[in-house]
C-alpha positions as CSV (number, residue, x, y, z in Angstrom):
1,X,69.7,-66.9,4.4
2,X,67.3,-64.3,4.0
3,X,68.7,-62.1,7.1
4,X,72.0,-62.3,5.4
5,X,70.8,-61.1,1.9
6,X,68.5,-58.1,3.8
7,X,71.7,-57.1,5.9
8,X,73.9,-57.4,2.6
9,X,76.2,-59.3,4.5
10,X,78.5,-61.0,1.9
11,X,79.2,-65.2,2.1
12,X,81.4,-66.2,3.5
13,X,82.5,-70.1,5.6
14,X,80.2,-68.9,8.5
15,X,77.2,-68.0,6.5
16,X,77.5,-70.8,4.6
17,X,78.0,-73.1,7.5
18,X,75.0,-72.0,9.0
19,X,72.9,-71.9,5.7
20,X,73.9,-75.8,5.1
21,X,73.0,-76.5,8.9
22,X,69.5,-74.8,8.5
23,X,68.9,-76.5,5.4
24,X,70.2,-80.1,6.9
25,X,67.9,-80.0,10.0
26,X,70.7,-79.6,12.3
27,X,70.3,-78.6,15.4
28,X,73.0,-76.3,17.0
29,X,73.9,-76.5,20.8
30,X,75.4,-74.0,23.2
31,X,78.9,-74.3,24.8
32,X,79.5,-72.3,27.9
33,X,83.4,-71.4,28.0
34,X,84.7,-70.0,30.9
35,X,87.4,-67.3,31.7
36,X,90.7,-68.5,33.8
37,X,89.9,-66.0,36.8
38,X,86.6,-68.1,36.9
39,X,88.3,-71.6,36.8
40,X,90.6,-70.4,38.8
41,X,87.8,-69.2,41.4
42,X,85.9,-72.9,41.2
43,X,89.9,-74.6,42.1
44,X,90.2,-72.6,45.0
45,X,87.1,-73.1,46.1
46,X,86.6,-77.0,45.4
47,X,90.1,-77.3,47.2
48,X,88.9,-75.8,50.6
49,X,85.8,-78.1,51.1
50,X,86.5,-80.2,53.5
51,X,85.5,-84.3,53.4
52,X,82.0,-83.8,54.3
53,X,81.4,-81.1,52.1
54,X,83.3,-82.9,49.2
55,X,80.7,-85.7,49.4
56,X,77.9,-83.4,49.8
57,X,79.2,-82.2,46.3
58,X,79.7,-85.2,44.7
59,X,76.1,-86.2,45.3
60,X,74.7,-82.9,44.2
61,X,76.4,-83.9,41.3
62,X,75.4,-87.2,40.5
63,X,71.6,-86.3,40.7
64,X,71.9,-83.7,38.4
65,X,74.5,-85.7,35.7
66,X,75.0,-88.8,37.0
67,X,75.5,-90.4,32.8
68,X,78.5,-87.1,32.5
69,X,79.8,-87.4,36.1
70,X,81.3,-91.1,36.0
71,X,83.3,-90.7,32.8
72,X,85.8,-88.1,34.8
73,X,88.7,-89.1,36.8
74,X,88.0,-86.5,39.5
75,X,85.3,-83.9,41.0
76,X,87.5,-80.9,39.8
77,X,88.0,-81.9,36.3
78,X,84.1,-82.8,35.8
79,X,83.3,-79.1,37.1
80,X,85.6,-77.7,35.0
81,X,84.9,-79.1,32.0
82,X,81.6,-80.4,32.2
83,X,79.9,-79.0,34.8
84,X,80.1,-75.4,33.5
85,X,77.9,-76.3,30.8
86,X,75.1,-76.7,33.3
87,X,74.0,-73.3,33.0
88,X,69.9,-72.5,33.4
89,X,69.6,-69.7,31.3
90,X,66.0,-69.1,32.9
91,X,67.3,-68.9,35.9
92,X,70.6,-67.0,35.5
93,X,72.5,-69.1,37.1
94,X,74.7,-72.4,37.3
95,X,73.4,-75.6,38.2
96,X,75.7,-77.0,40.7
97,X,75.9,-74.6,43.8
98,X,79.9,-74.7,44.3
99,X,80.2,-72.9,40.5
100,X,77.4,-70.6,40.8
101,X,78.9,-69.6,43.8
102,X,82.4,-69.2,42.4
103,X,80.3,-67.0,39.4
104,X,78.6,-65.1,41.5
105,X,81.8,-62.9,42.5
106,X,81.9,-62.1,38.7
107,X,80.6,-60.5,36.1
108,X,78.9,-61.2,32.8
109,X,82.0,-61.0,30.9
110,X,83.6,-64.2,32.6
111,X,81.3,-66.5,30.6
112,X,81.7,-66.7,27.0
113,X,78.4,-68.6,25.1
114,X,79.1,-69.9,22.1
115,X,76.5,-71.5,20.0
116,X,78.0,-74.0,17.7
117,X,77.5,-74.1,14.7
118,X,79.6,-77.4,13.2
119,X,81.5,-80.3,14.8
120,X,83.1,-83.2,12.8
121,X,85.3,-85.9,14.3
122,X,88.2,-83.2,15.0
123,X,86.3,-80.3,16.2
124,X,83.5,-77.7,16.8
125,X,83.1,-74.3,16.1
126,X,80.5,-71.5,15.8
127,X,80.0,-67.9,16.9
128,X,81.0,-66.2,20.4
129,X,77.3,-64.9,21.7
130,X,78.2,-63.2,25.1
131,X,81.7,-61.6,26.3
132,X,84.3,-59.8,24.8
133,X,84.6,-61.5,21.8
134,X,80.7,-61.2,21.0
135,X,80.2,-61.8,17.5
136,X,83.2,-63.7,16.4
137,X,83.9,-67.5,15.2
138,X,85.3,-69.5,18.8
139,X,85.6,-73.4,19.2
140,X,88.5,-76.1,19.9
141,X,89.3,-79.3,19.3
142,X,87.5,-82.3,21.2
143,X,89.2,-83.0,24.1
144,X,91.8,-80.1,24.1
145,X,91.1,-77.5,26.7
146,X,93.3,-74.7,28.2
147,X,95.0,-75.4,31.2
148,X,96.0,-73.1,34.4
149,X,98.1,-73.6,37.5
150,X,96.3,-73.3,40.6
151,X,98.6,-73.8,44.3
152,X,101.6,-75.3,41.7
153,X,99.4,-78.2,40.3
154,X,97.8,-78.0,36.0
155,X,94.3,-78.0,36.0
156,X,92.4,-78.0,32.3
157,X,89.0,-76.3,32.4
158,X,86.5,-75.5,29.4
159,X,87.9,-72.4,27.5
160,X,88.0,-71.3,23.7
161,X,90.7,-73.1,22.4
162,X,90.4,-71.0,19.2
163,X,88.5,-67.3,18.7
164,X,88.4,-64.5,16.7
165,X,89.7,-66.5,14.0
166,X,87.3,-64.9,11.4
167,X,86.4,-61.5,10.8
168,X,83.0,-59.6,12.9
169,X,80.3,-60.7,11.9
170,X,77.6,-58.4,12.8
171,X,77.8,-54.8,11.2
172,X,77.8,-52.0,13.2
């Protein structure tokens, strides 16, 4: 609250959001989002492993989120929806090997980090940190994601549903 007075930045839904949060106790997560070149990247990749290196995959998987993993129907919907969120910041890098390397052809601006900010029973929202739309609100609706063809079959993988549905809001 203090930041905001110092900056003179005026009040608005965000500010206030995150003013009741900090005063609540809550405790905001980050949501990694991820471009369609990416997704599109991880599709084509996941669809050339062969049998072996499927099941290779699978158990990478299921020591690393085991709890997340069996609620999918398939390998290539839990990686793109789930699995992108297992980024090590500390480390720069995903953690499930057939992402990272999918990521590693890209740059910074494929990845969108959002730190939420609010979530109720219809959504989540809360402000873009990295990639081009640094600085602005971003979120969806819970289970809505957006959806790309890959090879003639829909795929949905973890994107802002919504952004830039609010003014900047750091000054220049």
């Amino acid at each position: 609250m203090e930041y905001y007075s110092d900056q003179e930045i005026e009040s608005n839904d965000f500010t206030n959001t995150i003013i009741n949060f900090i005063e609540s106790g809550y405790k905001p997560i980050i949501s990694i989002q991820i471009s369609p070149a990416l997704a599109r990247e991880i599709i084509i990749r996941h669809n050339k492993l062969d049998s072996y290196e499927k099941a290779q995959l699978e158990s990478e998987i299921k020591m690393i989120d085991l709890e997340n993993y069996n609620g999918f129907e398939d390998t290539i919907s839990y990686l793109l929806i789930d699995g992108v969120n297992l980024y090590d910041f500390s480390r720069n890098r995903f953690k499930i090997s057939l992402i990272n390397d999918a990521y590693s052809n890209f740059n910074v601006y494929e990845l969108k980090i959002v730190l939420c900010t609010w979530a109720h029973c219809g959504g989540w929202g809360g402000i873009v940190l990295s990639g081009n739309s640094k600085s602005y609100n971003g979120g969806g609706m819970h289970g809505h994601y957006l959806e790309i063809e890959v090879e003639g079959k829909q795929y949905e993988y973890n994107s802002n549903y919504y952004e830039k549905m609010e003014k900047h809001h750091l000054k220049d």
